[in-house]
């Protein structure tokens, strides 16, 4: 990019920012949070975007979630059910029953109570093959739901006993009284949902805040839910401001036009580290290693990528240690699969792919891609080994990594054609609809101990017939992986589960359905007066605990 074009981008981004001088009630101030992406839809179950999860954290409660201590907690229930407390029981047929109770005072922001009617409706949406939900597995694993007369207690009947029987993070409760009409034609639900058609409808939200304004590509405004019965939030208004150019996002913080930059979807690590070294007084940087899995999804329909030898060669051809060392100060932990070494289920026995261009060249030769002269390798039919590599536009770090990968793979005879696309279309079209022809670079936010059914099981490949439900965007299909996932879901014995996890990681390393790059570290840039924010390091965003945030001292001096 020409330097003047970059400067114009900064001016355009800053021109849309409103000054913070016009504060709300000083005793309950406004908080403006800078983000580098905009959520394409706020439906809790449709599409998978980290920025959407962050926005929803303020306004919508999952039933359970892992907290900052990586312990399972109730957010829309009263007690986490366990076998020990009697709320979870195995059945003679090999299944389980698990009983939850919704909080008695839980209400949607239009005043309607959250009830088991909503639970039943959400289950029907989630398990329908045409609804287009991202993670249908959790709904399809439930064979029946019994509800109590109190409209608050419900018992799930699971087809099989599973070690994650009480993890309902992805079972998102939807408001039946608002959404039922939109679901009359399930194949059209994605387009007709009120989360898409009328995102400021208060009946869509049951968290401490509700959405009162949503300007596509610009900002989402949140105000307190008047029917929230929990601890009152500290801020009278929260504005989620999107500035997709991350250099402009930094400039906005330093100019006082946003108060903080979220670690979940704010600055790439290299920029966060650089900014942390030059923060003015009154700001702090906090870095949290975690389960953010940066990787390359591959399209196995490509004539080269269908061969696992080519995928292995590509990984051998990328010097991930050098990228971590030179670009990120060594703060990126190299990934072997989607399982981080921070997790107890991690296995160090799986095959690892170090930087080895000679081995990469040998694998490409074996796969029939020969170096026949200048330019990329070619197969016997004369086709060149050319791969597209896409990522999110405006993410300076990813764009640099993309360029480094392009240069490194050129050394082994692979030509990379990079492209970028704004996040909301990149995820909605290129990724979710599996419209990429080569590879795409992005990240997953992981849940501790989460079985990767939605991302690796062949039953969850998004396609037109299932309205692009599922998150297996590579189209990976291996009966051995399916069997391992099924076994993991059904196994309760900790030692046997550990072996199954080791087998899964070994198979992942052999097949490479995606090319693992790094587990990254999130950088949170906050004002010193903001207290109570605790990074989690996994897919439950800090925003879920916004009621623990407070503004202590110097509030009147906000810029």
mmCIF file of N, CA and C in Angstrom, residues 54-111:
data_model
loop_
_atom_site.group_PDB
_atom_site.id
_atom_site.type_symbol
_atom_site.label_atom_id
_atom_site.label_comp_id
_atom_site.label_asym_id
_atom_site.label_seq_id
_atom_site.Cartn_x
_atom_site.Cartn_y
_atom_site.Cartn_z
ATOM 1 N N UNK A 54 -18.038 -11.831 21.327
ATOM 2 C CA UNK A 54 -17.698 -10.741 22.243
ATOM 3 C C UNK A 54 -18.895 -9.800 22.431
ATOM 4 N N UNK A 55 -19.525 -9.414 21.326
ATOM 5 C CA UNK A 55 -20.684 -8.521 21.426
ATOM 6 C C UNK A 55 -21.821 -9.179 22.199
ATOM 7 N N UNK A 56 -22.071 -10.463 21.921
ATOM 8 C CA UNK A 56 -23.156 -11.164 22.612
ATOM 9 C C UNK A 56 -22.891 -11.321 24.100
ATOM 10 N N UNK A 57 -21.612 -11.343 24.488
ATOM 11 C CA UNK A 57 -21.295 -11.501 25.904
ATOM 12 C C UNK A 57 -21.958 -10.457 26.782
ATOM 13 N N UNK A 58 -22.176 -9.276 26.255
ATOM 14 C CA UNK A 58 -22.810 -8.205 27.029
ATOM 15 C C UNK A 58 -24.324 -8.379 27.117
ATOM 16 N N UNK A 59 -24.916 -9.040 26.115
ATOM 17 C CA UNK A 59 -26.372 -8.977 25.974
ATOM 18 C C UNK A 59 -27.081 -10.324 26.036
ATOM 19 N N UNK A 60 -26.339 -11.427 25.950
ATOM 20 C CA UNK A 60 -26.999 -12.734 25.895
ATOM 21 C C UNK A 60 -26.207 -13.746 26.717
ATOM 22 N N UNK A 61 -26.904 -14.465 27.605
ATOM 23 C CA UNK A 61 -26.259 -15.428 28.501
ATOM 24 C C UNK A 61 -26.292 -16.837 27.940
ATOM 25 N N UNK A 62 -25.164 -17.518 27.805
ATOM 26 C CA UNK A 62 -25.200 -18.962 27.589
ATOM 27 C C UNK A 62 -25.624 -19.646 28.885
ATOM 28 N N UNK A 63 -26.057 -20.889 28.789
ATOM 29 C CA UNK A 63 -26.474 -21.591 30.002
ATOM 30 C C UNK A 63 -25.272 -21.824 30.914
ATOM 31 N N UNK A 64 -24.176 -22.303 30.342
ATOM 32 C CA UNK A 64 -22.939 -22.459 31.105
ATOM 33 C C UNK A 64 -21.782 -21.871 30.316
ATOM 34 N N UNK A 65 -20.687 -21.583 31.006
ATOM 35 C CA UNK A 65 -19.464 -21.108 30.343
ATOM 36 C C UNK A 65 -18.290 -21.337 31.286
ATOM 37 N N UNK A 66 -17.114 -21.529 30.700
ATOM 38 C CA UNK A 66 -15.893 -21.608 31.502
ATOM 39 C C UNK A 66 -15.449 -20.197 31.858
ATOM 40 N N UNK A 67 -15.069 -19.987 33.125
ATOM 41 C CA UNK A 67 -14.685 -18.653 33.569
ATOM 42 C C UNK A 67 -13.184 -18.431 33.402
ATOM 43 N N UNK A 68 -12.671 -17.349 33.971
ATOM 44 C CA UNK A 68 -11.255 -17.005 33.830
ATOM 45 C C UNK A 68 -10.343 -17.991 34.541
ATOM 46 N N UNK A 69 -10.890 -18.773 35.459
ATOM 47 C CA UNK A 69 -10.111 -19.823 36.124
ATOM 48 C C UNK A 69 -10.278 -21.175 35.439
ATOM 49 N N UNK A 70 -10.961 -21.178 34.274
ATOM 50 C CA UNK A 70 -11.204 -22.368 33.468
ATOM 51 C C UNK A 70 -12.059 -23.377 34.220
ATOM 52 N N UNK A 71 -12.986 -22.862 35.019
ATOM 53 C CA UNK A 71 -13.940 -23.701 35.735
ATOM 54 C C UNK A 71 -15.329 -23.459 35.150
ATOM 55 N N UNK A 72 -16.126 -24.526 35.033
ATOM 56 C CA UNK A 72 -17.452 -24.410 34.456
ATOM 57 C C UNK A 72 -18.383 -23.702 35.431
ATOM 58 N N UNK A 73 -19.085 -22.689 34.928
ATOM 59 C CA UNK A 73 -19.962 -21.881 35.776
ATOM 60 C C UNK A 73 -21.341 -21.758 35.132
ATOM 61 N N UNK A 74 -22.359 -21.577 35.975
ATOM 62 C CA UNK A 74 -23.720 -21.313 35.501
ATOM 63 C C UNK A 74 -23.882 -19.827 35.199
ATOM 64 N N UNK A 75 -24.344 -19.503 33.994
ATOM 65 C CA UNK A 75 -24.694 -18.117 33.680
ATOM 66 C C UNK A 75 -26.189 -17.965 33.430
ATOM 67 N N UNK A 76 -26.833 -19.026 32.937
ATOM 68 C CA UNK A 76 -28.284 -19.016 32.790
ATOM 69 C C UNK A 76 -28.853 -20.304 33.397
ATOM 70 N N UNK A 77 -28.318 -20.649 34.559
ATOM 71 C CA UNK A 77 -28.830 -21.781 35.329
ATOM 72 C C UNK A 77 -28.482 -21.532 36.794
ATOM 73 N N UNK A 78 -29.038 -22.328 37.675
ATOM 74 C CA UNK A 78 -28.813 -22.106 39.105
ATOM 75 C C UNK A 78 -27.700 -22.981 39.668
ATOM 76 N N UNK A 79 -27.521 -24.187 39.126
ATOM 77 C CA UNK A 79 -26.519 -25.124 39.628
ATOM 78 C C UNK A 79 -25.960 -25.929 38.468
ATOM 79 N N UNK A 80 -24.656 -26.083 38.418
ATOM 80 C CA UNK A 80 -24.062 -26.960 37.417
ATOM 81 C C UNK A 80 -24.378 -28.400 37.782
ATOM 82 N N UNK A 81 -25.089 -29.132 36.929
ATOM 83 C CA UNK A 81 -25.432 -30.520 37.282
ATOM 84 C C UNK A 81 -24.218 -31.433 37.176
ATOM 85 N N UNK A 82 -24.104 -32.334 38.128
ATOM 86 C CA UNK A 82 -23.034 -33.339 38.112
ATOM 87 C C UNK A 82 -23.620 -34.681 38.540
ATOM 88 N N UNK A 83 -22.878 -35.732 38.265
ATOM 89 C CA UNK A 83 -23.284 -37.051 38.750
ATOM 90 C C UNK A 83 -23.267 -37.052 40.272
ATOM 91 N N UNK A 84 -22.264 -36.323 40.838
ATOM 92 C CA UNK A 84 -22.108 -36.294 42.299
ATOM 93 C C UNK A 84 -23.284 -35.616 42.990
ATOM 94 N N UNK A 85 -23.832 -34.536 42.409
ATOM 95 C CA UNK A 85 -24.947 -33.867 43.092
ATOM 96 C C UNK A 85 -26.309 -34.430 42.684
ATOM 97 N N UNK A 86 -26.298 -35.467 41.850
ATOM 98 C CA UNK A 86 -27.528 -36.159 41.515
ATOM 99 C C UNK A 86 -28.329 -35.547 40.381
ATOM 100 N N UNK A 87 -27.867 -34.432 39.849
ATOM 101 C CA UNK A 87 -28.608 -33.790 38.763
ATOM 102 C C UNK A 87 -28.275 -34.389 37.404
ATOM 103 N N UNK A 88 -27.247 -35.224 37.345
ATOM 104 C CA UNK A 88 -26.915 -35.966 36.125
ATOM 105 C C UNK A 88 -26.889 -37.447 36.457
ATOM 106 N N UNK A 89 -27.503 -38.258 35.599
ATOM 107 C CA UNK A 89 -27.595 -39.691 35.863
ATOM 108 C C UNK A 89 -27.405 -40.473 34.569
ATOM 109 N N UNK A 90 -26.718 -41.605 34.676
ATOM 110 C CA UNK A 90 -26.607 -42.498 33.528
ATOM 111 C C UNK A 90 -27.858 -43.366 33.458
ATOM 112 N N UNK A 91 -28.184 -43.796 32.213
ATOM 113 C CA UNK A 91 -29.369 -44.625 32.000
ATOM 114 C C UNK A 91 -28.948 -46.026 31.555
ATOM 115 N N UNK A 92 -29.781 -47.014 31.795
ATOM 116 C CA UNK A 92 -29.423 -48.386 31.407
ATOM 117 C C UNK A 92 -29.129 -48.549 29.920
ATOM 118 N N UNK A 93 -29.733 -47.697 29.084
ATOM 119 C CA UNK A 93 -29.519 -47.816 27.636
ATOM 120 C C UNK A 93 -28.232 -47.143 27.173
ATOM 121 N N UNK A 94 -27.415 -46.643 28.130
ATOM 122 C CA UNK A 94 -26.158 -45.988 27.770
ATOM 123 C C UNK A 94 -26.253 -44.485 27.637
ATOM 124 N N UNK A 95 -27.445 -43.940 27.762
ATOM 125 C CA UNK A 95 -27.622 -42.497 27.680
ATOM 126 C C UNK A 95 -27.500 -41.831 29.037
ATOM 127 N N UNK A 96 -27.903 -40.580 29.114
ATOM 128 C CA UNK A 96 -27.866 -39.820 30.367
ATOM 129 C C UNK A 96 -29.064 -38.907 30.447
ATOM 130 N N UNK A 97 -29.402 -38.529 31.671
ATOM 131 C CA UNK A 97 -30.329 -37.421 31.910
ATOM 132 C C UNK A 97 -29.571 -36.353 32.683
ATOM 133 N N UNK A 98 -29.798 -35.102 32.306
ATOM 134 C CA UNK A 98 -29.111 -33.982 32.933
ATOM 135 C C UNK A 98 -30.138 -32.892 33.195
ATOM 136 N N UNK A 99 -30.259 -32.476 34.449
ATOM 137 C CA UNK A 99 -31.313 -31.528 34.827
ATOM 138 C C UNK A 99 -30.732 -30.164 35.154
ATOM 139 N N UNK A 100 -31.281 -29.141 34.496
ATOM 140 C CA UNK A 100 -30.911 -27.745 34.729
ATOM 141 C C UNK A 100 -32.135 -26.976 35.210
ATOM 142 N N UNK A 101 -31.891 -25.891 35.920
ATOM 143 C CA UNK A 101 -32.956 -24.980 36.312
ATOM 144 C C UNK A 101 -32.563 -23.562 35.929
ATOM 145 N N UNK A 102 -33.438 -22.897 35.177
ATOM 146 C CA UNK A 102 -33.211 -21.502 34.808
ATOM 147 C C UNK A 102 -33.412 -20.611 36.036
ATOM 148 N N UNK A 103 -32.685 -19.501 36.139
ATOM 149 C CA UNK A 103 -32.918 -18.582 37.258
ATOM 150 C C UNK A 103 -34.366 -18.103 37.294
ATOM 151 N N UNK A 104 -34.931 -18.064 38.466
ATOM 152 C CA UNK A 104 -36.344 -17.686 38.605
ATOM 153 C C UNK A 104 -36.626 -16.290 38.095
ATOM 154 N N UNK A 105 -35.649 -15.404 38.210
ATOM 155 C CA UNK A 105 -35.873 -14.011 37.838
ATOM 156 C C UNK A 105 -35.290 -13.652 36.470
ATOM 157 N N UNK A 106 -34.891 -14.640 35.664
ATOM 158 C CA UNK A 106 -34.319 -14.360 34.345
ATOM 159 C C UNK A 106 -35.409 -13.862 33.405
ATOM 160 N N UNK A 107 -35.149 -12.734 32.763
ATOM 161 C CA UNK A 107 -36.117 -12.138 31.837
ATOM 162 C C UNK A 107 -35.412 -11.615 30.589
ATOM 163 N N UNK A 108 -36.161 -11.623 29.495
ATOM 164 C CA UNK A 108 -35.711 -10.944 28.299
ATOM 165 C C UNK A 108 -35.853 -9.447 28.519
ATOM 166 N N UNK A 109 -35.169 -8.662 27.719
ATOM 167 C CA UNK A 109 -35.155 -7.216 27.956
ATOM 168 C C UNK A 109 -36.475 -6.531 27.626
ATOM 169 N N UNK A 110 -37.449 -7.287 27.079
ATOM 170 C CA UNK A 110 -38.795 -6.724 26.903
ATOM 171 C C UNK A 110 -39.699 -7.078 28.072
ATOM 172 N N UNK A 111 -39.137 -7.735 29.091
ATOM 173 C CA UNK A 111 -39.890 -8.066 30.291
ATOM 174 C C UNK A 111 -40.438 -9.471 30.334
#
